């Protein structure tokens, strides 16, 4: 599911949203690297916040919201220039 949504995100951002000066191959590689970093950060940060007296679902929601905002900025500034 994540591979499908990631592929869809690259196509939509490239064609409808964030235009880019980079070639499609470089955009895909940049997005793939970002995707892998975000996956690792999500798991690590949710685990690290385990000391908080919050349910796992709330911790995941907080972490993934912050990572979404971070991801948007990276895509806008570095991947889809």
Coordinates of N, CA, C and O in Angstrom, one line a residue, residues 15-67:
X15 N 3.1 16.2 -11.8 CA 2.3 16.7 -12.9 C 1.2 17.7 -12.5 O 0.9 18.5 -13.4
X16 N 0.8 17.8 -11.3 CA -0.3 18.7 -10.9 C 0.1 19.7 -9.8 O -0.4 20.8 -9.8
X17 N 1.1 19.4 -9.0 CA 1.4 20.2 -7.9 C 2.7 20.9 -8.0 O 2.8 22.0 -8.6
X18 N 3.7 20.4 -7.4 CA 5.0 21.0 -7.3 C 5.8 20.7 -8.5 O 6.2 19.6 -8.7
X19 N 6.0 21.7 -9.4 CA 6.8 21.5 -10.6 C 8.2 21.3 -10.2 O 8.7 21.7 -9.2
X20 N 9.0 20.8 -11.2 CA 10.4 20.5 -10.9 C 11.3 20.8 -12.0 O 10.9 20.6 -13.2
X21 N 12.5 21.2 -11.7 CA 13.5 21.4 -12.7 C 14.3 20.1 -12.9 O 15.1 19.9 -13.8
X22 N 14.3 19.2 -11.9 CA 15.0 18.0 -12.0 C 14.3 17.0 -12.9 O 13.1 17.1 -13.1
X23 N 15.0 16.0 -13.4 CA 14.4 15.0 -14.3 C 13.6 14.0 -13.4 O 13.7 14.0 -12.2
X24 N 12.7 13.3 -14.1 CA 11.8 12.4 -13.4 C 12.6 11.3 -12.6 O 12.2 11.0 -11.5
X25 N 13.7 10.8 -13.1 CA 14.5 9.8 -12.4 C 15.1 10.4 -11.1 O 15.0 9.7 -10.1
X26 N 15.6 11.6 -11.2 CA 16.2 12.2 -10.0 C 15.1 12.5 -9.0 O 15.3 12.4 -7.8
X27 N 13.9 12.9 -9.4 CA 12.8 13.1 -8.5 C 12.4 11.9 -7.8 O 12.2 11.8 -6.6
X28 N 12.3 10.8 -8.6 CA 11.9 9.5 -8.0 C 12.9 9.0 -7.0 O 12.6 8.6 -5.9
X29 N 14.2 9.1 -7.3 CA 15.3 8.7 -6.3 C 15.2 9.6 -5.1 O 15.3 9.1 -3.9
X30 N 15.1 10.9 -5.3 CA 15.0 11.8 -4.1 C 13.8 11.5 -3.2 O 13.8 11.5 -2.0
X31 N 12.6 11.2 -3.9 CA 11.4 10.9 -3.1 C 11.6 9.5 -2.4 O 11.2 9.4 -1.3
X32 N 12.2 8.6 -3.1 CA 12.5 7.3 -2.4 C 13.3 7.4 -1.2 O 13.0 6.8 -0.2
X33 N 14.4 8.2 -1.3 CA 15.3 8.4 -0.1 C 14.5 9.1 1.0 O 14.5 8.7 2.2
X34 N 13.7 10.1 0.6 CA 12.8 10.8 1.6 C 11.9 9.8 2.3 O 11.7 9.8 3.5
X35 N 11.2 9.0 1.5 CA 10.3 8.0 2.0 C 10.9 7.0 3.0 O 10.4 6.8 4.1
X36 N 12.1 6.5 2.7 CA 12.8 5.6 3.6 C 13.2 6.3 4.9 O 13.1 5.7 6.0
X37 N 13.7 7.5 4.8 CA 14.0 8.3 6.0 C 12.8 8.5 6.8 O 12.8 8.4 8.1
X38 N 11.7 8.9 6.2 CA 10.4 9.1 7.0 C 9.9 7.9 7.7 O 9.5 8.0 8.8
X39 N 10.1 6.7 7.0 CA 9.6 5.5 7.6 C 10.5 5.2 8.9 O 9.9 4.8 9.9
X40 N 11.8 5.4 8.7 CA 12.7 5.1 9.9 C 12.4 6.1 11.0 O 12.4 5.7 12.2
X41 N 12.3 7.4 10.6 CA 12.0 8.4 11.7 C 10.7 8.2 12.4 O 10.6 8.3 13.6
X42 N 9.6 7.8 11.6 CA 8.3 7.5 12.2 C 8.4 6.4 13.3 O 8.0 6.6 14.4
X43 N 9.0 5.3 12.9 CA 9.1 4.2 13.9 C 10.0 4.6 15.1 O 9.6 4.3 16.2
X44 N 11.1 5.3 14.8 CA 12.0 5.6 15.9 C 11.4 6.7 16.9 O 11.5 6.5 18.1
X45 N 10.8 7.7 16.3 CA 10.2 8.7 17.2 C 9.0 8.2 18.0 O 8.9 8.6 19.1
X46 N 8.2 7.4 17.4 CA 7.1 6.8 18.1 C 7.6 5.9 19.3 O 7.1 6.0 20.4
X47 N 8.7 5.2 19.0 CA 9.3 4.4 20.1 C 9.9 5.2 21.2 O 9.8 5.0 22.4
X48 N 10.6 6.3 20.7 CA 11.3 7.2 21.7 C 10.3 7.9 22.6 O 10.6 8.3 23.7
X49 N 9.1 8.2 22.1 CA 8.1 8.9 22.9 C 7.3 7.9 23.7 O 6.3 8.3 24.3
X50 N 7.7 6.7 23.8 CA 7.0 5.7 24.6 C 6.9 6.0 26.1 O 6.1 5.5 26.8
X51 N 7.8 6.9 26.6 CA 7.7 7.3 28.0 C 6.5 8.2 28.3 O 6.1 8.4 29.4
X52 N 5.9 8.8 27.3 CA 4.8 9.7 27.5 C 3.5 8.8 27.8 O 3.4 7.8 27.3
X53 N 2.7 9.4 28.7 CA 1.5 8.6 29.1 C 0.4 8.8 28.1 O -0.7 9.2 28.5
X54 N 0.7 8.5 26.9 CA -0.3 8.6 25.8 C -0.5 7.3 25.1 O 0.5 6.5 25.0
X55 N -1.7 7.0 24.6 CA -1.8 5.8 23.8 C -0.9 5.8 22.5 O -0.6 6.9 22.0
X56 N -0.6 4.7 22.1 CA 0.3 4.5 20.9 C -0.3 5.3 19.7 O 0.4 6.0 18.9
X57 N -1.6 5.2 19.5 CA -2.3 5.8 18.4 C -2.1 7.4 18.4 O -1.9 8.0 17.4
X58 N -2.1 8.0 19.6 CA -1.9 9.4 19.7 C -0.5 9.8 19.4 O -0.2 10.8 18.7
X59 N 0.4 9.0 20.0 CA 1.9 9.3 19.7 C 2.1 9.2 18.2 O 2.8 10.0 17.6
X60 N 1.6 8.2 17.6 CA 1.8 8.0 16.1 C 1.2 9.2 15.3 O 1.8 9.7 14.4
X61 N 0.0 9.6 15.7 CA -0.7 10.7 15.1 C 0.2 12.0 15.2 O 0.4 12.7 14.2
X62 N 0.7 12.3 16.4 CA 1.6 13.4 16.6 C 2.8 13.4 15.7 O 3.2 14.4 15.1
X63 N 3.5 12.2 15.8 CA 4.8 12.1 15.0 C 4.5 12.2 13.5 O 5.2 12.9 12.8
X64 N 3.5 11.5 13.0 CA 3.2 11.5 11.6 C 2.8 12.8 11.1 O 3.0 13.2 9.9
X65 N 2.1 13.6 11.9 CA 1.7 14.9 11.5 C 2.9 15.8 11.4 O 3.0 16.6 10.4
X66 N 3.8 15.8 12.3 CA 5.0 16.5 12.2 C 5.9 16.1 11.0 O 6.4 17.0 10.3
X67 N 5.9 14.8 10.8 CA 6.7 14.3 9.6 C 6.1 14.7 8.3 O 6.8 15.0 7.3

